[in-house]
Amino acid sequence: MSEAGHLGVSFETFYGVNPVRIFRAIALVLGNSDLALDATEEAMTRAAERWHDVGRYDNPSGWVYRVALNWARTQLRRFARERGALEFEPGYEESLPDPDLIDAVLGLPTDYRAVIVARFLLDWSVEDTARALEIPEGTVKTRTHRALKRLRKVIEERR
Amino acid sequence: MSIEQQLRDNLSAAAEALIVPEPKLTPKIARAGWWRSWSRHRHGGSGSGAGARDTCPPSLARPGCPHRLSGCHWFDRRRSNLTTNHHGDVDDVCKT
């Protein structure tokens, strides 16, 4: 389990840095803190079990991101798990530069949000995002373009 | 400011504002087994002796728990669907 991947990162090191980051990203994609926590936990567990392989990937976080999202989708679809909500610190809206923009992001289709969060929160490239989500780079670009178009429209309508 | 930069700023702020129930992330990882090597390292045993089996790793143990096992974050969170104890052994679940 603790075997280092080709970059020399052990699972313990990976786990020490990434769960919260991944949890936050997954939560914003799903719009559900509780489901995001379980999904992150599940994906991290699978990563631990497969670290011999996952640790060799260029972006193990991308693997965890995809596995967590797929697991959460299965939970929602197959087990009719309740759609929960995000749990923020009290008064969080005051810390957001533009709360309406976050509302607009949360209003995007999940597939779009997965791309937007990967690109602009996790700061992954088009290539990394495509590899993480196992979709073509063209699809990443299309979803990004369409999502930004929708978000621009929200901002413009508010003016 | 570009929409891309606004997104970065707002997503980062929203992510930071999320309540993160951090301890809940530990148990399944523990059950997956990786911490057993960590535990052996910490406790200096093989993991199969009484001393090793009865002791939570420091990250899971809660001060004041008489059985130690029952004070784990893991037990608090996963009490309803536990199939193993926090050493990964199916037959040794703490009932307290």
PDB file of C-alpha atoms in Angstrom:
ATOM      1  CA  MET A   1       0.000   0.000   0.000  1.00  0.00           C
ATOM      2  CA  SER A   2       2.723   2.398   0.872  1.00  0.00           C
ATOM      3  CA  GLU A   3       4.694   1.567  -2.206  1.00  0.00           C
ATOM      4  CA  ALA A   4       5.761   4.709  -3.933  1.00  0.00           C
ATOM      5  CA  GLY A   5       4.591   5.443  -7.444  1.00  0.00           C
ATOM      6  CA  HIS A   6       6.913   6.414 -10.243  1.00  0.00           C
ATOM      7  CA  LEU A   7       7.069   9.963  -8.906  1.00  0.00           C
ATOM      8  CA  GLY A   8       8.188   8.586  -5.572  1.00  0.00           C
ATOM      9  CA  VAL A   9       5.008   9.548  -3.748  1.00  0.00           C
ATOM     10  CA  SER A  10       3.698   7.037  -1.231  1.00  0.00           C
ATOM     11  CA  PHE A  11      -0.029   6.720  -0.634  1.00  0.00           C
ATOM     12  CA  GLU A  12       0.454   8.075   2.863  1.00  0.00           C
ATOM     13  CA  THR A  13       1.989  11.221   1.424  1.00  0.00           C
ATOM     14  CA  PHE A  14      -0.692  11.492  -1.232  1.00  0.00           C
ATOM     15  CA  TYR A  15      -3.418  10.981   1.342  1.00  0.00           C
ATOM     16  CA  GLY A  16      -1.851  13.476   3.662  1.00  0.00           C
ATOM     17  CA  VAL A  17      -2.229  16.246   1.107  1.00  0.00           C
ATOM     18  CA  ASN A  18      -5.181  15.498  -1.116  1.00  0.00           C
ATOM     19  CA  PRO A  19      -8.401  14.376   0.604  1.00  0.00           C
ATOM     20  CA  VAL A  20      -9.619  17.806   1.625  1.00  0.00           C
ATOM     21  CA  ARG A  21      -8.761  19.304  -1.744  1.00  0.00           C
ATOM     22  CA  ILE A  22     -10.554  16.520  -3.566  1.00  0.00           C
ATOM     23  CA  PHE A  23     -13.481  16.627  -1.144  1.00  0.00           C
ATOM     24  CA  ARG A  24     -13.986  20.326  -1.768  1.00  0.00           C
ATOM     25  CA  ALA A  25     -13.891  19.870  -5.513  1.00  0.00           C
ATOM     26  CA  ILE A  26     -16.272  16.910  -5.453  1.00  0.00           C
ATOM     27  CA  ALA A  27     -18.636  18.775  -3.127  1.00  0.00           C
ATOM     28  CA  LEU A  28     -18.843  21.715  -5.506  1.00  0.00           C
ATOM     29  CA  VAL A  29     -19.494  19.393  -8.438  1.00  0.00           C
ATOM     30  CA  LEU A  30     -22.179  17.431  -6.628  1.00  0.00           C
ATOM     31  CA  GLY A  31     -23.635  20.301  -4.606  1.00  0.00           C
ATOM     32  CA  ASN A  32     -23.759  17.868  -1.703  1.00  0.00           C
ATOM     33  CA  SER A  33     -21.244  17.808   1.152  1.00  0.00           C
ATOM     34  CA  ASP A  34     -22.340  14.523   2.677  1.00  0.00           C
ATOM     35  CA  LEU A  35     -22.275  12.598  -0.574  1.00  0.00           C
ATOM     36  CA  ALA A  36     -18.961  14.225  -1.468  1.00  0.00           C
ATOM     37  CA  LEU A  37     -17.419  13.042   1.761  1.00  0.00           C
ATOM     38  CA  ASP A  38     -18.510   9.460   1.191  1.00  0.00           C
ATOM     39  CA  ALA A  39     -17.430   9.603  -2.448  1.00  0.00           C
ATOM     40  CA  THR A  40     -13.996  10.948  -1.552  1.00  0.00           C
ATOM     41  CA  GLU A  41     -13.617   8.336   1.135  1.00  0.00           C
ATOM     42  CA  GLU A  42     -14.600   5.574  -1.262  1.00  0.00           C
ATOM     43  CA  ALA A  43     -12.292   6.787  -4.003  1.00  0.00           C
ATOM     44  CA  MET A  44      -9.381   7.212  -1.602  1.00  0.00           C
ATOM     45  CA  THR A  45      -9.925   3.699  -0.330  1.00  0.00           C
ATOM     46  CA  ARG A  46      -9.816   2.330  -3.851  1.00  0.00           C
ATOM     47  CA  ALA A  47      -6.710   4.394  -4.538  1.00  0.00           C
ATOM     48  CA  ALA A  48      -5.074   2.891  -1.463  1.00  0.00           C
ATOM     49  CA  GLU A  49      -5.941  -0.606  -2.620  1.00  0.00           C
ATOM     50  CA  ARG A  50      -4.558   0.072  -6.096  1.00  0.00           C
ATOM     51  CA  TRP A  51      -1.713   2.407  -5.255  1.00  0.00           C
ATOM     52  CA  HIS A  52       0.765   0.165  -7.033  1.00  0.00           C
ATOM     53  CA  ASP A  53      -0.934   1.273 -10.279  1.00  0.00           C
ATOM     54  CA  VAL A  54      -2.628   4.550  -9.355  1.00  0.00           C
ATOM     55  CA  GLY A  55       0.559   5.907  -7.833  1.00  0.00           C
ATOM     56  CA  ARG A  56       2.235   5.575 -11.218  1.00  0.00           C
ATOM     57  CA  TYR A  57      -0.282   7.796 -12.988  1.00  0.00           C
ATOM     58  CA  ASP A  58       0.745  11.300 -13.921  1.00  0.00           C
ATOM     59  CA  ASN A  59      -2.162  12.680 -11.923  1.00  0.00           C
ATOM     60  CA  PRO A  60      -3.446  10.285  -9.241  1.00  0.00           C
ATOM     61  CA  SER A  61      -5.794  13.035  -8.056  1.00  0.00           C
ATOM     62  CA  GLY A  62      -7.489  12.861 -11.432  1.00  0.00           C
ATOM     63  CA  TRP A  63      -8.127   9.179 -10.961  1.00  0.00           C
ATOM     64  CA  VAL A  64      -9.583   9.806  -7.500  1.00  0.00           C
ATOM     65  CA  TYR A  65     -11.711  12.664  -8.861  1.00  0.00           C
ATOM     66  CA  ARG A  66     -13.231  10.466 -11.564  1.00  0.00           C
ATOM     67  CA  VAL A  67     -13.792   7.482  -9.299  1.00  0.00           C
ATOM     68  CA  ALA A  68     -15.437   9.662  -6.665  1.00  0.00           C
ATOM     69  CA  LEU A  69     -17.748  11.290  -9.189  1.00  0.00           C
ATOM     70  CA  ASN A  70     -18.686   7.984 -10.779  1.00  0.00           C
ATOM     71  CA  TRP A  71     -19.356   6.430  -7.395  1.00  0.00           C
ATOM     72  CA  ALA A  72     -21.543   9.372  -6.370  1.00  0.00           C
ATOM     73  CA  ARG A  73     -23.515   9.199  -9.608  1.00  0.00           C
ATOM     74  CA  THR A  74     -24.144   5.524  -9.032  1.00  0.00           C
ATOM     75  CA  GLN A  75     -25.365   6.267  -5.540  1.00  0.00           C
ATOM     76  CA  LEU A  76     -27.778   8.868  -6.848  1.00  0.00           C
ATOM     77  CA  ARG A  77     -29.007   6.749  -9.744  1.00  0.00           C
ATOM     78  CA  ARG A  78     -29.100   3.228  -8.406  1.00  0.00           C
ATOM     79  CA  PHE A  79     -29.781   3.782  -4.755  1.00  0.00           C
ATOM     80  CA  ALA A  80     -31.936   6.870  -5.070  1.00  0.00           C
ATOM     81  CA  ARG A  81     -29.781   8.592  -2.515  1.00  0.00           C
ATOM     82  CA  GLU A  82     -31.213  11.899  -1.439  1.00  0.00           C
ATOM     83  CA  ARG A  83     -29.813  14.999  -3.026  1.00  0.00           C
ATOM     84  CA  GLY A  84     -28.315  16.909  -0.146  1.00  0.00           C
ATOM     85  CA  ALA A  85     -26.804  20.332   0.121  1.00  0.00           C
ATOM     86  CA  LEU A  86     -23.467  22.005   0.548  1.00  0.00           C
ATOM     87  CA  GLU A  87     -22.518  22.808   4.109  1.00  0.00           C
ATOM     88  CA  PHE A  88     -20.726  26.113   4.420  1.00  0.00           C
ATOM     89  CA  GLU A  89     -19.269  27.966   7.339  1.00  0.00           C
ATOM     90  CA  PRO A  90     -21.725  30.506   8.768  1.00  0.00           C
ATOM     91  CA  GLY A  91     -21.636  33.781   6.893  1.00  0.00           C
ATOM     92  CA  TYR A  92     -19.702  32.274   4.040  1.00  0.00           C
ATOM     93  CA  GLU A  93     -21.420  34.447   1.456  1.00  0.00           C
ATOM     94  CA  GLU A  94     -19.540  37.447   2.770  1.00  0.00           C
ATOM     95  CA  SER A  95     -16.290  35.724   1.817  1.00  0.00           C
ATOM     96  CA  LEU A  96     -17.381  35.148  -1.765  1.00  0.00           C
ATOM     97  CA  PRO A  97     -16.548  37.869  -4.267  1.00  0.00           C
ATOM     98  CA  ASP A  98     -19.704  37.031  -6.208  1.00  0.00           C
ATOM     99  CA  PRO A  99     -22.183  34.613  -4.585  1.00  0.00           C
ATOM    100  CA  ASP A 100     -24.434  34.785  -7.642  1.00  0.00           C
ATOM    101  CA  LEU A 101     -21.667  33.320  -9.761  1.00  0.00           C
ATOM    102  CA  ILE A 102     -21.385  30.311  -7.456  1.00  0.00           C
ATOM    103  CA  ASP A 103     -25.159  29.881  -7.610  1.00  0.00           C
ATOM    104  CA  ALA A 104     -24.883  29.954 -11.377  1.00  0.00           C
ATOM    105  CA  VAL A 105     -22.115  27.357 -11.339  1.00  0.00           C
ATOM    106  CA  LEU A 106     -24.232  25.114  -9.128  1.00  0.00           C
ATOM    107  CA  GLY A 107     -27.030  25.517 -11.655  1.00  0.00           C
ATOM    108  CA  LEU A 108     -24.931  24.043 -14.456  1.00  0.00           C
ATOM    109  CA  PRO A 109     -25.362  20.393 -15.478  1.00  0.00           C
ATOM    110  CA  THR A 110     -23.121  18.112 -13.433  1.00  0.00           C
ATOM    111  CA  ASP A 111     -20.961  17.184 -16.419  1.00  0.00           C
ATOM    112  CA  TYR A 112     -20.226  20.841 -17.035  1.00  0.00           C
ATOM    113  CA  ARG A 113     -19.515  21.477 -13.362  1.00  0.00           C
ATOM    114  CA  ALA A 114     -17.067  18.576 -13.274  1.00  0.00           C
ATOM    115  CA  VAL A 115     -15.105  20.261 -16.058  1.00  0.00           C
ATOM    116  CA  ILE A 116     -15.372  23.774 -14.643  1.00  0.00           C
ATOM    117  CA  VAL A 117     -14.231  22.698 -11.185  1.00  0.00           C
ATOM    118  CA  ALA A 118     -11.346  20.704 -12.628  1.00  0.00           C
ATOM    119  CA  ARG A 119     -10.218  23.576 -14.825  1.00  0.00           C
ATOM    120  CA  PHE A 120     -10.734  26.565 -12.519  1.00  0.00           C
ATOM    121  CA  LEU A 121     -10.554  25.206  -8.976  1.00  0.00           C
ATOM    122  CA  LEU A 122      -8.119  22.322  -9.339  1.00  0.00           C
ATOM    123  CA  ASP A 123      -6.362  24.304 -12.055  1.00  0.00           C
ATOM    124  CA  TRP A 124      -5.904  21.326 -14.330  1.00  0.00           C
ATOM    125  CA  SER A 125      -5.093  21.773 -17.996  1.00  0.00           C
ATOM    126  CA  VAL A 126      -7.471  20.694 -20.749  1.00  0.00           C
ATOM    127  CA  GLU A 127      -5.310  17.620 -21.201  1.00  0.00           C
ATOM    128  CA  ASP A 128      -5.278  16.740 -17.494  1.00  0.00           C
ATOM    129  CA  THR A 129      -9.019  17.307 -17.206  1.00  0.00           C
ATOM    130  CA  ALA A 130      -9.713  15.119 -20.222  1.00  0.00           C
ATOM    131  CA  ARG A 131      -7.519  12.378 -18.847  1.00  0.00           C
ATOM    132  CA  ALA A 132      -9.050  12.619 -15.385  1.00  0.00           C
ATOM    133  CA  LEU A 133     -12.626  12.449 -16.628  1.00  0.00           C
ATOM    134  CA  GLU A 134     -11.821  10.037 -19.453  1.00  0.00           C
ATOM    135  CA  ILE A 135     -13.375  12.258 -22.068  1.00  0.00           C
ATOM    136  CA  PRO A 136     -11.841  13.714 -25.245  1.00  0.00           C
ATOM    137  CA  GLU A 137     -10.045  17.042 -24.991  1.00  0.00           C
ATOM    138  CA  GLY A 138     -12.552  18.423 -27.485  1.00  0.00           C
ATOM    139  CA  THR A 139     -15.350  17.602 -25.067  1.00  0.00           C
ATOM    140  CA  VAL A 140     -13.536  19.431 -22.275  1.00  0.00           C
ATOM    141  CA  LYS A 141     -13.205  22.490 -24.512  1.00  0.00           C
ATOM    142  CA  THR A 142     -16.833  22.319 -25.607  1.00  0.00           C
ATOM    143  CA  ARG A 143     -18.163  21.962 -22.068  1.00  0.00           C
ATOM    144  CA  THR A 144     -15.906  24.750 -20.848  1.00  0.00           C
ATOM    145  CA  HIS A 145     -17.027  27.013 -23.670  1.00  0.00           C
ATOM    146  CA  ARG A 146     -20.719  26.311 -23.134  1.00  0.00           C
ATOM    147  CA  ALA A 147     -20.472  26.638 -19.378  1.00  0.00           C
ATOM    148  CA  LEU A 148     -18.648  29.963 -19.618  1.00  0.00           C
ATOM    149  CA  LYS A 149     -21.222  31.175 -22.116  1.00  0.00           C
ATOM    150  CA  ARG A 150     -24.008  30.387 -19.653  1.00  0.00           C
ATOM    151  CA  LEU A 151     -22.167  32.001 -16.778  1.00  0.00           C
ATOM    152  CA  ARG A 152     -21.442  35.147 -18.788  1.00  0.00           C
ATOM    153  CA  LYS A 153     -25.124  35.347 -19.611  1.00  0.00           C
ATOM    154  CA  VAL A 154     -26.027  35.147 -15.924  1.00  0.00           C
ATOM    155  CA  ILE A 155     -23.607  37.951 -15.129  1.00  0.00           C
ATOM    156  CA  GLU A 156     -24.826  40.115 -18.002  1.00  0.00           C
ATOM    157  CA  GLU A 157     -28.484  39.626 -17.125  1.00  0.00           C
ATOM    158  CA  ARG A 158     -27.778  40.842 -13.637  1.00  0.00           C
ATOM    159  CA  ARG A 159     -26.428  44.152 -14.903  1.00  0.00           C
TER     160      ARG A 159
ATOM    161  CA  MET B   1     -11.809  40.836 -14.901  1.00  0.00           C
ATOM    162  CA  SER B   2     -12.296  37.800 -17.127  1.00  0.00           C
ATOM    163  CA  ILE B   3     -14.968  35.237 -16.372  1.00  0.00           C
ATOM    164  CA  GLU B   4     -12.220  32.665 -15.970  1.00  0.00           C
ATOM    165  CA  GLN B   5     -10.522  34.686 -13.241  1.00  0.00           C
ATOM    166  CA  GLN B   6     -13.845  35.396 -11.544  1.00  0.00           C
ATOM    167  CA  LEU B   7     -14.495  31.669 -11.533  1.00  0.00           C
ATOM    168  CA  ARG B   8     -11.106  30.931 -10.009  1.00  0.00           C
ATOM    169  CA  ASP B   9     -11.614  33.500  -7.279  1.00  0.00           C
ATOM    170  CA  ASN B  10     -15.146  32.456  -6.447  1.00  0.00           C
ATOM    171  CA  LEU B  11     -14.585  28.707  -6.603  1.00  0.00           C
ATOM    172  CA  SER B  12     -11.545  29.020  -4.365  1.00  0.00           C
ATOM    173  CA  ALA B  13     -13.464  31.126  -1.862  1.00  0.00           C
ATOM    174  CA  ALA B  14     -16.445  28.752  -1.920  1.00  0.00           C
ATOM    175  CA  ALA B  15     -14.185  25.729  -1.511  1.00  0.00           C
ATOM    176  CA  GLU B  16     -12.446  27.323   1.456  1.00  0.00           C
ATOM    177  CA  ALA B  17     -15.799  28.148   3.028  1.00  0.00           C
ATOM    178  CA  LEU B  18     -17.012  24.556   2.897  1.00  0.00           C
ATOM    179  CA  ILE B  19     -17.189  22.774   6.198  1.00  0.00           C
ATOM    180  CA  VAL B  20     -14.764  19.876   5.949  1.00  0.00           C
ATOM    181  CA  PRO B  21     -15.531  16.979   8.289  1.00  0.00           C
ATOM    182  CA  GLU B  22     -11.928  15.896   8.126  1.00  0.00           C
ATOM    183  CA  PRO B  23     -11.843  12.997  10.613  1.00  0.00           C
ATOM    184  CA  LYS B  24     -14.510  11.145   8.678  1.00  0.00           C
ATOM    185  CA  LEU B  25     -12.045  10.611   5.891  1.00  0.00           C
ATOM    186  CA  THR B  26      -9.823   8.417   8.013  1.00  0.00           C
ATOM    187  CA  PRO B  27     -11.791   5.215   8.752  1.00  0.00           C
ATOM    188  CA  LYS B  28     -12.224   3.645   5.370  1.00  0.00           C
ATOM    189  CA  ILE B  29      -8.652   4.298   4.552  1.00  0.00           C
ATOM    190  CA  ALA B  30      -7.792   2.546   7.774  1.00  0.00           C
ATOM    191  CA  ARG B  31     -10.044  -0.341   6.836  1.00  0.00           C
ATOM    192  CA  ALA B  32      -8.348  -0.547   3.462  1.00  0.00           C
ATOM    193  CA  GLY B  33      -5.348  -1.637   5.418  1.00  0.00           C
ATOM    194  CA  TRP B  34      -2.644   0.860   4.602  1.00  0.00           C
ATOM    195  CA  TRP B  35      -2.412   2.139   8.133  1.00  0.00           C
ATOM    196  CA  ARG B  36      -1.652  -1.342   9.432  1.00  0.00           C
ATOM    197  CA  SER B  37       1.893  -0.886   8.278  1.00  0.00           C
ATOM    198  CA  TRP B  38       1.833   2.538   9.842  1.00  0.00           C
ATOM    199  CA  SER B  39       0.456   1.024  13.037  1.00  0.00           C
ATOM    200  CA  ARG B  40       3.144  -1.626  13.149  1.00  0.00           C
ATOM    201  CA  HIS B  41       5.653   1.095  12.750  1.00  0.00           C
ATOM    202  CA  ARG B  42       4.108   3.205  15.469  1.00  0.00           C
ATOM    203  CA  HIS B  43       3.515   0.396  17.952  1.00  0.00           C
ATOM    204  CA  GLY B  44       6.559  -1.601  17.133  1.00  0.00           C
ATOM    205  CA  GLY B  45       4.628  -4.861  16.925  1.00  0.00           C
ATOM    206  CA  SER B  46       3.298  -7.202  14.289  1.00  0.00           C
ATOM    207  CA  GLY B  47      -0.305  -6.071  14.658  1.00  0.00           C
ATOM    208  CA  SER B  48      -1.444  -9.480  15.871  1.00  0.00           C
ATOM    209  CA  GLY B  49      -0.500  -9.271  19.530  1.00  0.00           C
ATOM    210  CA  ALA B  50      -2.933  -8.155  22.236  1.00  0.00           C
ATOM    211  CA  GLY B  51      -1.205  -4.864  22.777  1.00  0.00           C
ATOM    212  CA  ALA B  52      -1.303  -3.936  19.140  1.00  0.00           C
ATOM    213  CA  ARG B  53      -4.893  -5.067  18.636  1.00  0.00           C
ATOM    214  CA  ASP B  54      -6.309  -3.123  21.560  1.00  0.00           C
ATOM    215  CA  THR B  55      -4.795   0.194  20.768  1.00  0.00           C
ATOM    216  CA  CYS B  56      -6.110   2.806  18.438  1.00  0.00           C
ATOM    217  CA  PRO B  57      -3.560   4.668  16.395  1.00  0.00           C
ATOM    218  CA  PRO B  58      -3.130   8.120  17.893  1.00  0.00           C
ATOM    219  CA  SER B  59      -4.939   9.761  15.019  1.00  0.00           C
ATOM    220  CA  LEU B  60      -8.086   7.736  15.769  1.00  0.00           C
ATOM    221  CA  ALA B  61      -8.040   7.440  19.532  1.00  0.00           C
ATOM    222  CA  ARG B  62     -10.012   9.847  21.634  1.00  0.00           C
ATOM    223  CA  PRO B  63      -8.699  10.710  25.110  1.00  0.00           C
ATOM    224  CA  GLY B  64     -10.644   9.172  27.958  1.00  0.00           C
ATOM    225  CA  CYS B  65     -12.123   6.212  26.108  1.00  0.00           C
ATOM    226  CA  PRO B  66     -11.796   3.230  28.470  1.00  0.00           C
ATOM    227  CA  HIS B  67     -11.741   0.694  25.685  1.00  0.00           C
ATOM    228  CA  ARG B  68      -9.957   2.898  23.256  1.00  0.00           C
ATOM    229  CA  LEU B  69     -11.628   1.140  20.359  1.00  0.00           C
ATOM    230  CA  SER B  70     -15.007   2.748  20.993  1.00  0.00           C
ATOM    231  CA  GLY B  71     -13.518   6.197  20.988  1.00  0.00           C
ATOM    232  CA  CYS B  72     -12.434   6.015  17.396  1.00  0.00           C
ATOM    233  CA  HIS B  73     -13.780   8.449  14.891  1.00  0.00           C
ATOM    234  CA  TRP B  74     -14.292   5.390  12.756  1.00  0.00           C
ATOM    235  CA  PHE B  75     -16.639   3.781  15.221  1.00  0.00           C
ATOM    236  CA  ASP B  76     -18.555   6.982  15.670  1.00  0.00           C
ATOM    237  CA  ARG B  77     -19.123   7.365  11.999  1.00  0.00           C
ATOM    238  CA  ARG B  78     -19.453   3.807  10.785  1.00  0.00           C
ATOM    239  CA  ARG B  79     -21.048   2.140  13.757  1.00  0.00           C
ATOM    240  CA  SER B  80     -24.069   1.071  11.743  1.00  0.00           C
ATOM    241  CA  ASN B  81     -22.258  -0.742   8.974  1.00  0.00           C
ATOM    242  CA  LEU B  82     -18.985  -1.910  10.413  1.00  0.00           C
ATOM    243  CA  THR B  83     -17.779  -5.228   9.189  1.00  0.00           C
ATOM    244  CA  THR B  84     -14.268  -5.077  10.543  1.00  0.00           C
ATOM    245  CA  ASN B  85     -12.484  -3.513  13.433  1.00  0.00           C
ATOM    246  CA  HIS B  86      -9.962  -0.819  12.864  1.00  0.00           C
ATOM    247  CA  HIS B  87      -7.236  -3.346  12.386  1.00  0.00           C
ATOM    248  CA  GLY B  88      -9.115  -4.713   9.435  1.00  0.00           C
ATOM    249  CA  ASP B  89     -10.063  -7.942  11.246  1.00  0.00           C
ATOM    250  CA  VAL B  90     -13.622  -9.122  10.640  1.00  0.00           C
ATOM    251  CA  ASP B  91     -13.942 -11.072  13.877  1.00  0.00           C
ATOM    252  CA  ASP B  92     -12.898  -8.466  16.369  1.00  0.00           C
ATOM    253  CA  VAL B  93     -15.365  -5.612  16.365  1.00  0.00           C
ATOM    254  CA  CYS B  94     -15.577  -3.580  19.519  1.00  0.00           C
ATOM    255  CA  LYS B  95     -19.176  -3.714  20.814  1.00  0.00           C
ATOM    256  CA  THR B  96     -18.925  -0.951  23.350  1.00  0.00           C
TER     257      THR B  96
END
